[in-house]
Amino acid sequence: MIVCVAVVGHQNNPLYIQSFTDADDALKLHHIVHCSLDVIDEKVNNPKKSGPTLNETFLGLLYPTENYKVYGYLTNTKVKFILVTTDLDVKDADVRNYFRSFHAAYVDAVSNPFHVPGKKITSKTFAERVTNIVKSFGFSSAA
Amino acid sequence: MEEYPEELRSPPVSLVAVVGCGELHQAITTHLHSQQPPINSLALPDVSKISFLISPKPKTDSSSSAAVGILKRDWLQKHRTRIPSVIAALFTSDRISGDPAQWLQLCSDLEELKASIRARNIRLVLVVVHSHSKDDITEDRMLALRKRAEVDSKYIITFSQNDAFELKQSLHRLGSIFAELANTYYKDEGRKIKTKIEKKSFSSIELSIRYCFKVAVYAEFRRDWVEALRFYEDAYHALREMIGTSTRTTIQRLVEIKTVAEQLHFKISTLLLHGGKIPDAVTWFRQHNTWYKRIIGSPEAVFLHWEWMSRQFLVFAELLETSSIAIPTISSVIVGTAERPLTEWEFHPAHYYQLAAHYLKEKRSSLEFAVSMSESLGEVDSSAESVVPSTYVGQFARLVEQGNAHVMQPLTDDEYTRYAVAEGKRFQDSFEIIALLKKSYESYSNLKVHRMGSFCGFQMAKEYYGVGDFSNAKPLFDGIASLYRQEGWVTLLWEVLGYLRECSRKQGMVKDFIEYSLEMAALPVSSKTGDQLFGFKECGPAGPVSLQQRKLIHNEVFGFICGELELASSDESANLKVTVDNPLHLEIDVVSPLRLVLLASVAFHEHIVKPGSSTSITLSLLSQLPHTVEIDQLEVQFNQSDCNFIIVNSHRHSGALVDGHQGHRVETASSLSLSTNRWLRLTYDVKSDESGKLECISVIAKLAPHFTICCRAESPASMDELPLWKFEDRVETYPTKDPALAFSGQRAIQVEEPESQVDLNLGLSGPAFVGESFLVPVTLASKGHAVYSGELKINLVDVRGGGLISPSDTEPFSMDTHHVQLLGISEPEGEDESQQDTDKIKKIQESFGLVSVPFLKCGESWSCKLEIKWHRPKPVMLYVSLRYSPDSNESTAQKVNIHKSLQIDGKTAIMISHRLLLPFRQDPLLPSRIKPVNDTDQSPSLPSNETSILIISAKNCTDVPLRFQSMSLEVDGDDFGNSCSVQHGGEDLSDPALVVPGEEFKKVFSIIPKTNSSKIGLGNVCLRWRRDSGLDEQSGTTVNSVLTKQKLPDVNLEVSPLVLRLDCPPYAILGEPFTYFIEIQNQTQLLQEVKFSLADAQSFVMSGSHNDTVFVLPKSVHVLSYKLVPLASGVQQLPRFTLTSVRYSAGFQPSIAASTLFVFPSKPHFKMIDVQDKRIKSLATE
């Protein structure tokens, strides 16, 4: 189950962060998302370490915390998507699919002429779409 | 890791025992220790002591005994320290070869030894110590000994200690035998148990684990790491099965299993890490973690689980840390299986430290719960005192005294839980957690992983906060807050600020408290963000992130500011209230986080303003505080303090209460209320009398009687966006109504200088000429201002840039270094000089001059002349600036500057050229002319001792007429005077010659060189001239004459061996015969043979020889004479004469001009008057 998704801007500032959990750990998820930026920085600045993923937007598993797994995705405009999930057995293909549809939703949201690039995304449509994507996570490959 | 017993932490080392011959034990022990691998040894003085060491009867049948535990606590230690694998019995040789009594004693010792070791299968080595080389033991005795001891012959060794070499050899032999036997012992032991495992001849799963563990330990004794690892893993897996099978395990059972699992895991991890298999170790740990994480156990003892988990992470972190020192290239080995890739962070000990801290926190909270439970039940922990670890690893029992003996009595789960709670209370977990987090924090900081580091720091700070150590917590929180501020993580920042606020509240720091509170109140938390994050359980002291909370904080902090509330500090000290005695002043600069609270933007409506005239300034204030803020009074401060003014809120202001400086302007505004995210715009006029920059520095807002905020003024044009709010999706508003001003407005304005009312004129008369003292008149005319303490600055600057100094001449003392030089400033005559001299500044340098201007009243004027001299032709910019004050009060008055500049060309006035001629119809034969030398290169040659003629011409290159006063040839040095005589030199022209532009002036000099040297300098041409300044000119008074000097080039001097002179009348008359003489002068001491020929000419009839060869005697003249009759009138060519000198083999012909004659048709009539005068006068031709 996806517990948190986030869009992080150029200055590592959160543009959109949404948690899908009933428990009161949203703040903890914020911390996890924030810490995972370190891993993204490391991956982006030292691309040679992660040789095969060169030129790929999907950054893979960023780091495992004790209960969560954090995945990252870097768009070509250097906006970062972060996914926190509680599933310990996640298929890479699922995550890739998720990010692909999330990216499409993001592109649609920022293409809104009333959206100012670099500002937080407040679109309700985007939030709804993200919720749908999150809900359908994991079913696409099974189907 | 330190908690583990020593025998677990280090790999086991083979143990042997040495019995008898105590004097040798030291040497043997040391030697065995230094072996590779080392062997530990027990030393016993004699055989009788062996029974203390080894219990004579090991457990006969372990499999039959009911398995009450998995591992015996002391088993490993026993094998490492008490049960040797090999016993070496040392006998001196004389005991063997001695008398029967000794032999019998030896035999009985042997029997005893054999009896004690037989059950344990310990190997025996007999060592015969030869004390003397001559000792000799019979074969029979040795055989008997061997039979008694029942050992192979190779295990009876002799030990001789006669000399160092033999001793060393003996020790070596002993060492290798020990190693071999120990190896077989451990192998046999291991094999014995292995067969038990293979046959599955064990009654319970505990035993199988125990067997696997033993096999692994024996393998470790043998340094067979692979087998050891395999059996440890087997044991581990068997243990897991145990959990799987038993459905409901008791608390103690679980504790035991976990303790054993922990030990096994520790062994496995150590073996993996020491084998350099870091990824394997990490993967193994991850599995270990996932398997056991969920085995929490019964809820009343859950803290034991968290403690155990924390310990797993801590131990693994420590292991990883020690091994990563040994293996530095940790990052290069990151691999992982395809489905479970390892991330880099799993190789950093910091990660594990952090999680260890996390689990320890879990432990603490559950322990607290357990403690509170037990306290609420009112249980008394008297039972905990006598609880001790029992014989099995991970088990505890109560030690009960029964008579003299202590008996272990098993505990019930409840008892155990109480014991564990009581134990847990003894430890301060917070410090442990802080230590773990600190390790993690430092490790992350070293790796430059700031965010994870800050997260650890945050947790650390929370712990400090929890234990009430605010002085440690606050700096940590501050560092973290700055990171979150920078990256705009508002929710995280909110939490940190909440802690900071509480820290400062508890420490009684009013200013900090108010700053943090204000910042929190101004954070971009809207109701939208609040919705999502509503109801955090762990939201810290700040409460949930919401607009509601912001408003609460706002109200609270304004309560403090207005002095209505007091800061409830932990200690009851005073001055925690904002009062008259304790006013509060906050500073907000351009990087302060409090810019959210109050932002002051100041824009002048104009860029430049005239002094004394007023301009508008718009002051815009913005606040993001959730409630509207009413400002009592605003003070606007400028760099020119005269302009400062105060704006008073008419609603709040009671009238008489204007604090601030007396002289300042006070404006009244109807309302000074700042509502959220709306600019408060105020426009006022400002007037400055002082020229220069007028800059608004700060705006001081007074919000409460004793609370002020000083906000640095910012220009709208260069204003940074509000931090944090810039990421919010909100309507952008401009600080000023005029959008153009919002983009270009500046908080500084340039106040112009007062307009000058003095004319500065530079008069100029054409270009300057090189050499002359060129005068530039400068006139000051006051039109409106009086001139006080005026200063005139003069600067000469090369038009093409650079100085006026030629790069080659850099010597400062040389006067010629400046191509253009300011000679002086001549002031008008007739002024009262006595007064001037007193306060006159006059400073003149090569290209710079400074002169003071006397006091001028309105309408007066003053002038001076600049005297500039050019040494080379060069255009020059002349800058003249006047600085004066229109007011007599020098200290306060504004200085006024006037600048004028002028380009002046320096030109060469006169071009001097010269020509050398020989006398008419006289041609010396110069040997150099004969030789075919490149003509262009040749300097002209002159015959010595002959008269030559020098014509010097000077051309006026200027646009103005010049007057030449004199032209002379100046000789330099004495030698020229001797060597050369010059006629017509140095005479002044009685009437200066007027030379119009372009005209050439010529003067003829005759030179007779009288020297024998081959070169001669002709000296300098000195031309004295001046400008022709009009009709009524008084020479020498107004315009100084200029002396132009030019050096003439050197000429070659030659002695001509032959001189040819043609002598004929100046003219001829048609039909009248005349005589044409040709003189050939031999100037040498030699006889000269010359050939000559005379060609016929059309216009003359000639008598005389055409060709001949003559000999000219030394120093004599040979004259040829011809009679000619002209046949035609006009300019006619005389017959051409050609001379060839045989000695010099040079042909020689006079020039055509020399052999031309004018023939009159009839005899002319001349009036011969004043011929003498005409000859002297120089000819001026065009």
Coordinates of N, CA and C in Angstrom, one line a residue, chain B residues 142 145 167 194 212 286 377 447 474 495 608 629 663 756 833-834 841 872 881 891 920 1011 1051 1058 1068 1109 1177:
Chain B
M142 N 62.3 -46.4 27.3 CA 61.5 -45.6 26.4 C 60.3 -46.4 25.9
L145 N 57.9 -46.8 28.6 CA 57.2 -45.6 28.8 C 56.0 -45.4 27.8
L167 N 67.1 -25.5 22.1 CA 65.9 -25.1 22.8 C 64.9 -24.6 21.8
K194 N 28.9 -34.4 15.0 CA 28.3 -34.4 13.6 C 27.6 -35.7 13.3
C212 N 24.8 -28.5 16.7 CA 25.3 -27.6 15.6 C 26.2 -26.6 16.1
R286 N 19.6 -8.4 7.2 CA 18.2 -8.0 6.8 C 17.3 -9.2 7.1
L377 N -0.5 -1.5 39.7 CA -1.0 -2.7 40.4 C -0.4 -2.8 41.8
L447 N 29.6 12.1 6.1 CA 29.3 11.7 4.7 C 28.6 12.8 3.9
K474 N 18.6 23.2 22.1 CA 18.3 24.3 21.3 C 19.2 24.5 20.1
E495 N 7.2 21.9 13.3 CA 7.4 21.0 14.4 C 8.7 21.5 15.2
I608 N 16.6 60.6 -9.4 CA 17.5 61.7 -9.1 C 16.6 62.9 -8.7
V629 N -2.6 43.4 12.4 CA -1.7 44.0 13.4 C -1.8 45.5 13.3
G663 N 13.6 67.0 16.7 CA 13.6 67.7 15.4 C 12.9 67.0 14.3
S756 N 25.8 75.0 -10.7 CA 26.8 76.0 -10.6 C 26.4 77.3 -11.3
E833 N 49.2 90.9 -5.1 CA 49.8 89.7 -4.9 C 50.1 89.3 -3.5
S834 N 50.3 90.4 -2.7 CA 50.7 90.2 -1.3 C 49.6 89.4 -0.6
I841 N 47.2 78.1 -2.9 CA 47.8 76.8 -3.1 C 48.2 76.7 -4.6
R872 N 56.9 66.6 -28.1 CA 56.6 65.7 -29.3 C 55.2 66.1 -29.8
S881 N 39.0 71.5 -13.9 CA 37.7 71.5 -13.1 C 37.9 72.5 -11.9
S891 N 32.5 74.6 6.4 CA 32.3 73.2 6.9 C 31.0 72.6 6.4
F920 N 80.4 75.4 -58.2 CA 79.9 75.2 -59.6 C 81.2 74.9 -60.5
T1011 N 89.7 68.6 -41.8 CA 90.2 67.6 -40.9 C 90.6 66.4 -41.7
V1051 N 78.5 63.5 -42.2 CA 78.9 63.3 -43.6 C 80.2 62.7 -43.6
L1058 N 92.0 63.8 -57.5 CA 92.0 64.7 -58.7 C 90.8 65.6 -58.6
A1068 N 78.3 83.6 -73.3 CA 79.0 83.8 -74.6 C 78.1 84.5 -75.5
T1109 N 96.2 61.4 -73.7 CA 96.6 60.9 -72.4 C 97.7 61.8 -71.9
K1177 N 72.5 88.4 -49.5 CA 71.1 88.1 -49.1 C 70.7 86.7 -49.6

